XYZ file of C-alpha atoms in Angstrom:
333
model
C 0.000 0.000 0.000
C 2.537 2.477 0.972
C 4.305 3.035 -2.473
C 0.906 3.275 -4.151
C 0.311 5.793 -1.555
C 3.342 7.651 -2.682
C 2.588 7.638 -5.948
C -0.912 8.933 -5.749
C 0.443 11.388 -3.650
C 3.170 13.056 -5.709
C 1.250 12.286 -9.066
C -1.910 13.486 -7.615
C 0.410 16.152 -5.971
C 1.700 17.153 -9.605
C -1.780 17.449 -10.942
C -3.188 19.747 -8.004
C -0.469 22.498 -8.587
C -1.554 22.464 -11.845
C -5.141 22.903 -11.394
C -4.534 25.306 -8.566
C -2.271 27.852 -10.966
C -5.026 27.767 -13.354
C -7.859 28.205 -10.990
C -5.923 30.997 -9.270
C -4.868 32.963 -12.584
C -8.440 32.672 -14.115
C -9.790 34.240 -10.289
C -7.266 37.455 -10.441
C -8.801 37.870 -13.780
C -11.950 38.146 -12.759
C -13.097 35.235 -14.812
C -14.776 32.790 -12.319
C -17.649 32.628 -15.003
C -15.531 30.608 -16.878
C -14.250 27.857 -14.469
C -16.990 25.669 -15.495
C -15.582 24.928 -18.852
C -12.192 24.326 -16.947
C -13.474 21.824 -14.963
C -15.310 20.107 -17.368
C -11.976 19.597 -18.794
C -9.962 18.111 -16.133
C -13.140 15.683 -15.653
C -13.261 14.588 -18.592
C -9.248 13.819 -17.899
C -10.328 11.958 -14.852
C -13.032 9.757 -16.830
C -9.782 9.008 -19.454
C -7.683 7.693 -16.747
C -10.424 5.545 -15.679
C -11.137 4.488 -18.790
C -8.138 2.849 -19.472
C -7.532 1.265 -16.116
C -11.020 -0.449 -16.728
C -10.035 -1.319 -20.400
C -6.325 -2.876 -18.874
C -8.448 -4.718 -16.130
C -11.328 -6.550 -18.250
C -10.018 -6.295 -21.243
C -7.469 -9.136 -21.456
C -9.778 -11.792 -19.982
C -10.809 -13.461 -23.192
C -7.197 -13.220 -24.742
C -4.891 -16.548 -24.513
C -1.973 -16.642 -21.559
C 0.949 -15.523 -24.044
C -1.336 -12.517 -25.608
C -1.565 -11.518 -21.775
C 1.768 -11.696 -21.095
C 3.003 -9.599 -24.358
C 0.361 -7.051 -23.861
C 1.352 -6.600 -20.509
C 5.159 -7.104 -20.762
C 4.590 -4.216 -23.730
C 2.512 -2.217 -21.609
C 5.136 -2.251 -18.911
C 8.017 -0.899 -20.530
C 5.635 2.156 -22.285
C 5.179 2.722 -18.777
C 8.343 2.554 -18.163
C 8.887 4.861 -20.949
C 6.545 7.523 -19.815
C 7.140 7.763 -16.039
C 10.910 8.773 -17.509
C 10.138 11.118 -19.641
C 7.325 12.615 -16.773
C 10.760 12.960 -14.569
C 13.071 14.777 -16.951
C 10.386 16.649 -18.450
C 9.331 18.317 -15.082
C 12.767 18.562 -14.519
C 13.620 20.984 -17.729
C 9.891 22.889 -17.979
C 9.450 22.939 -14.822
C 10.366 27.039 -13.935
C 8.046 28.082 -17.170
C 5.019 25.496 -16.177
C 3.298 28.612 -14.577
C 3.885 31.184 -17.819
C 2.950 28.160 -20.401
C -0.517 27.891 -18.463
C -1.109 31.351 -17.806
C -0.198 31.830 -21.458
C -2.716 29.506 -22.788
C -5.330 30.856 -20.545
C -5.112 34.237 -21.801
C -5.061 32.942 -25.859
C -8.347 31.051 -25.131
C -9.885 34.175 -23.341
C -8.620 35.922 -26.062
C -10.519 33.344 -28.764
C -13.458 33.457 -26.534
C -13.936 29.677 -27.605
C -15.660 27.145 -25.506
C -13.139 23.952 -26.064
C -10.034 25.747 -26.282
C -10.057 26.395 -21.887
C -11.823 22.662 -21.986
C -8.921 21.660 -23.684
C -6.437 23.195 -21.003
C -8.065 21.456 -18.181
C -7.902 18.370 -20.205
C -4.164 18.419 -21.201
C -2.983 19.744 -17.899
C -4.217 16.837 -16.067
C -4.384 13.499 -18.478
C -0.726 13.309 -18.795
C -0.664 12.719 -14.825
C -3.896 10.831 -15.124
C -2.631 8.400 -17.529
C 0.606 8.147 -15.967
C -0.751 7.117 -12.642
C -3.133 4.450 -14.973
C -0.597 2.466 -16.373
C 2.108 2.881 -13.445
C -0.606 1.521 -10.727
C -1.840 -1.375 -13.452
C 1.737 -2.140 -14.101
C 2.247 -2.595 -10.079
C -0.898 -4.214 -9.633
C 0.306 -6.777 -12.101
C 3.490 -6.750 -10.713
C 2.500 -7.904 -7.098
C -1.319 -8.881 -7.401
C -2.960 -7.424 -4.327
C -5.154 -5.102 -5.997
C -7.422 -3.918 -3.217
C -4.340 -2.797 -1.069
C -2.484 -0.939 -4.329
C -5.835 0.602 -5.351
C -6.756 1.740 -1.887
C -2.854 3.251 -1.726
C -3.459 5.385 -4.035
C -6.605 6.324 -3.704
C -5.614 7.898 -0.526
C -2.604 9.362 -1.721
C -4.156 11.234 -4.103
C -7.192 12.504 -1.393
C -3.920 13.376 0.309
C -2.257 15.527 -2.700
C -5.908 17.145 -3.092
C -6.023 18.177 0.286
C -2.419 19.204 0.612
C -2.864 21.371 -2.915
C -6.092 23.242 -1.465
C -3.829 24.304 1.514
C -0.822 25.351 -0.581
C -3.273 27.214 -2.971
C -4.498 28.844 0.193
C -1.183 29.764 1.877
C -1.943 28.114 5.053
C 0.693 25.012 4.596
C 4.858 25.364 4.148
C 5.814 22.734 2.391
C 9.249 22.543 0.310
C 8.338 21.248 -2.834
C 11.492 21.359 -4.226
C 12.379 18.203 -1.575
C 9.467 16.884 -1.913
C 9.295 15.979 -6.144
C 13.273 15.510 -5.572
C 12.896 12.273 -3.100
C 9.599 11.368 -4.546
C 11.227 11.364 -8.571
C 13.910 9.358 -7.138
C 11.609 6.468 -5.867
C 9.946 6.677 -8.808
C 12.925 5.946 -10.953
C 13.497 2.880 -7.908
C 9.674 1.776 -8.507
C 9.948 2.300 -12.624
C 13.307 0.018 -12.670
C 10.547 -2.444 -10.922
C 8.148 -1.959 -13.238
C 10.554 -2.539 -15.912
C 12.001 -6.124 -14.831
C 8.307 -7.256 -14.533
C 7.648 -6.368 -17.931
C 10.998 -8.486 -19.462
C 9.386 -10.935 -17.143
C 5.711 -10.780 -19.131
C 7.641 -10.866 -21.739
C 10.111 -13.701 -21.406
C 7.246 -15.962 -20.793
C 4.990 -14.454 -23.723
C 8.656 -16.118 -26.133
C 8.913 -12.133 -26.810
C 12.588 -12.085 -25.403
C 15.000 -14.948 -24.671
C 14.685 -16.381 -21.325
C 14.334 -19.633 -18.713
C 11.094 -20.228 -20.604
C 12.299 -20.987 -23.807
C 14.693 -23.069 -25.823
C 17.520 -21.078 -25.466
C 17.700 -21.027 -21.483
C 20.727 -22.941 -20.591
C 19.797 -26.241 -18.481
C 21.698 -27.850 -15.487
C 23.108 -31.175 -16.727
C 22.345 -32.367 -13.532
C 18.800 -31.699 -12.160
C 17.826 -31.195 -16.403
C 15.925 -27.644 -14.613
C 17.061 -24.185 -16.159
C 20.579 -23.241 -14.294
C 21.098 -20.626 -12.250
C 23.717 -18.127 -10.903
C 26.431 -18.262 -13.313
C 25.722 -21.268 -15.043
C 22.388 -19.721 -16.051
C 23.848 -16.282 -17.841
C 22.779 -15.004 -20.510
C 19.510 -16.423 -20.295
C 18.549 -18.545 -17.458
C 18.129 -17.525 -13.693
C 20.541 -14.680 -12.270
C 18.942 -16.123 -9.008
C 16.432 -18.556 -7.241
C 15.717 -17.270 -3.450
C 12.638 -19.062 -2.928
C 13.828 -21.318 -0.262
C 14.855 -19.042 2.174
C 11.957 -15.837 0.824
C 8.791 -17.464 0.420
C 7.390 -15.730 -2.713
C 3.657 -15.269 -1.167
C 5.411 -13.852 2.032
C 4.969 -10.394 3.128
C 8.975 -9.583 2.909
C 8.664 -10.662 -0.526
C 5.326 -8.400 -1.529
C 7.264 -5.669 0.226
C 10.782 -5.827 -1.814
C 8.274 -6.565 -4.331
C 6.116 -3.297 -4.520
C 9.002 -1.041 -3.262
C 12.444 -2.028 -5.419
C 10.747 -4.382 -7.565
C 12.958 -7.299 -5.975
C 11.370 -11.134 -6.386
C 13.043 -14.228 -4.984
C 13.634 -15.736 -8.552
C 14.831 -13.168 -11.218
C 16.460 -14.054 -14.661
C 19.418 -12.404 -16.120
C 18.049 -10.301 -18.133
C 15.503 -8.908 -15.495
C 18.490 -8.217 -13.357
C 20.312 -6.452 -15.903
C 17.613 -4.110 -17.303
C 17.006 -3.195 -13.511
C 20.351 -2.393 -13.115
C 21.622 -0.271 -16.448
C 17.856 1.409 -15.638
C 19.024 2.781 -11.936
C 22.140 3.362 -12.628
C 21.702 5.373 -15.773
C 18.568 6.886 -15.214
C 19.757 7.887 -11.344
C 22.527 9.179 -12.544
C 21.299 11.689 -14.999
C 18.490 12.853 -12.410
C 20.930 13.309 -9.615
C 23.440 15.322 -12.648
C 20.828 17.252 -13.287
C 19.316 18.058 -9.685
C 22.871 19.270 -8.556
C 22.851 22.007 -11.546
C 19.429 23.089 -10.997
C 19.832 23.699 -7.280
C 20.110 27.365 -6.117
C 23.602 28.728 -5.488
C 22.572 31.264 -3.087
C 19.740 32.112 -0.869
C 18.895 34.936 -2.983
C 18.268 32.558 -5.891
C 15.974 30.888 -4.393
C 13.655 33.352 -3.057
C 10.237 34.204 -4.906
C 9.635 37.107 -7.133
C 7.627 39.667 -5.436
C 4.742 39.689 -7.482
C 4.681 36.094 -7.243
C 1.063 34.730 -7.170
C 0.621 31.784 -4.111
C 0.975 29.323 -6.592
C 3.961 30.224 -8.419
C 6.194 27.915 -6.027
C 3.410 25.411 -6.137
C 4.168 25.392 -9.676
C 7.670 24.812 -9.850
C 9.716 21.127 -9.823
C 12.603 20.261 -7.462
C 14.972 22.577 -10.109
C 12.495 25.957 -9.653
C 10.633 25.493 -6.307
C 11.637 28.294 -3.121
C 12.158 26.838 -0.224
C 8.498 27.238 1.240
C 5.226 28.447 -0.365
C 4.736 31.820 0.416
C 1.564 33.553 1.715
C -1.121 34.803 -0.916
C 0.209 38.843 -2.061
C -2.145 40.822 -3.852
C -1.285 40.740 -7.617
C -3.318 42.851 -10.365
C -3.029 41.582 -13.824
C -3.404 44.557 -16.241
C -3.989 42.461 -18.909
C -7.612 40.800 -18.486
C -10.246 41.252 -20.823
């Protein structure tokens, strides 16, 4: 439950700042009347994530074992895929997230159209929407207690709501840029997880080479696939099961948290390990140049509306979310 939890929370986290900079801009400009069609957007975000979870669930029931296992093993690594690319992307957009919203907000006001601020809603929030989708499916499929993952991160993300209405507010402190720092980095743990699963799904789909096909390399002397040495490239890189049962509740935590199970193959070990180590290391690169080099660099603007540090990834974020200052935008129509 608990890294479910965290990921509703800092994806559900994620999505709140966003919702709150656009609520907040479209309130100094004296546009409340149109916060209808902006939330009619980010619902209809919310059905799409739903959408597909329920399509991922039922879907697959009538297809045969291998189909399962490629679609999911496929599915896995596009996850995979996109929860990187989430990462880095907040990473380098991060400090203009607030001007790219505000900026689209004012063409649509501008257009006086009806989609184009649906559209905004929409596009702000399905990319965490669908994110969360396929990372919690992925998981789910990954360690099989579905009530406890769902529940996770259903709370998590009650949690981000209730977190971003008191950031929005000014009441809370919170440094954000810690926060999406730690939380990206057990992402990248949970996504390396998410990854060996999938060359799991699709080892036994006969996608990828592997101990359950032809080519896995057998012990002369039991005639089961090898493993430890004897097993490389394609057998087991290890078989734990004797001394971590793999029902027990060690094993669904190492499981859910650094996607560890007592029997891995090579090639499961290997993708998790390039993935940490190259992925981790071009985070951590590029947190170090994005941190402030001064306490003056990392103060707010003055004119900074509440959200503006609510806005901001680990590289952009102040230290704490300052109060709510009055701020007149000359500009609204």
């Amino acid at each position: 439950m608990l890294p479910t939890f965290l990921i509703g929370l800092r994806e559900g986290l994620e999505a709140a700042l966003v919702v709150g900079i656009l609520v907040a801009y479209l309130t100094r400009l004296g546009r409340r009347d149109v916060l209808g069609r902006l939330w009619f957007g980010i619902g209809l975000a919310v059905a799409l994530a739903l959408a597909i979870g329920a399509v991922l669930t039922f879907g697959a029931y009538s297809l045969t074992f291998e189909a399962q296992e490629l679609i999911g093993g496929l599915l896995s690594v596009l996850t995979v895929a996109m929860v990187t690319w989430m990462i880095f992307w907040m990473q380098k957009a991060g400090r203009t997230m607030k001007r790219t919203l505000e900026g689209g907000v004012d063409r649509a006001l501008a257009h006086g159209t009806l989609w184009a601020l649906v559209a905004i809603g929409f596009v702000s929030v399905a990319r965490e929407g669908i994110e969360t989708t396929l990372l919690l499916w992925s998981m789910v499929q990954s360690f099989g207690d579905a009530p406890s993952a769902l529940l996770g991160a259903l709370l998590g993300i009650l949690a981000a709501a209730a977190l971003g209405v008191l950031l929005a507010r000014g009441m809370l402190r919170l440094d954000l840029r810690a926060f999406f720092l730690w939380t990206g980095a057990f992402l990248i743990v949970v996504a390396a997880g998410v990854l060996a699963y999938g060359i799991h799904d699709l080892q036994e789909a006969g996608a990828l080479p592997g101990p359950f096909t032809a080519l896995a390399p057998v012990d002369p002397a039991t005639g089961a696939v090898a493993v430890g040495a004897a097993g490389f490239p394609f057998g087991w890189a290890f078989d734990l099961s004797a001394a971590i049962p793999p029902k027990s509740p060690l094993a669904a935590i190492m499981q859910a948290t650094v996607g560890f199970t007592p029997k891995m193959s090579w090639l499961q070990v290997i993708a998790w390990t390039l993935y940490v180590a190259i992925v981790g290391a071009v985070f951590a690169t590029r947190a170090r140049r994005s941190r402030p080099r001064s306490a003056h660099a990392a103060q707010p603007e003055p004119n900074d509306a509440p959200t503006e540090a609510a806005a901001s990834r680990p590289e952009s974020t102040p230290a704490v979310v300052p109060a709510p200052p009055a701020v007149t935008h000359q500009g609204a129509p």
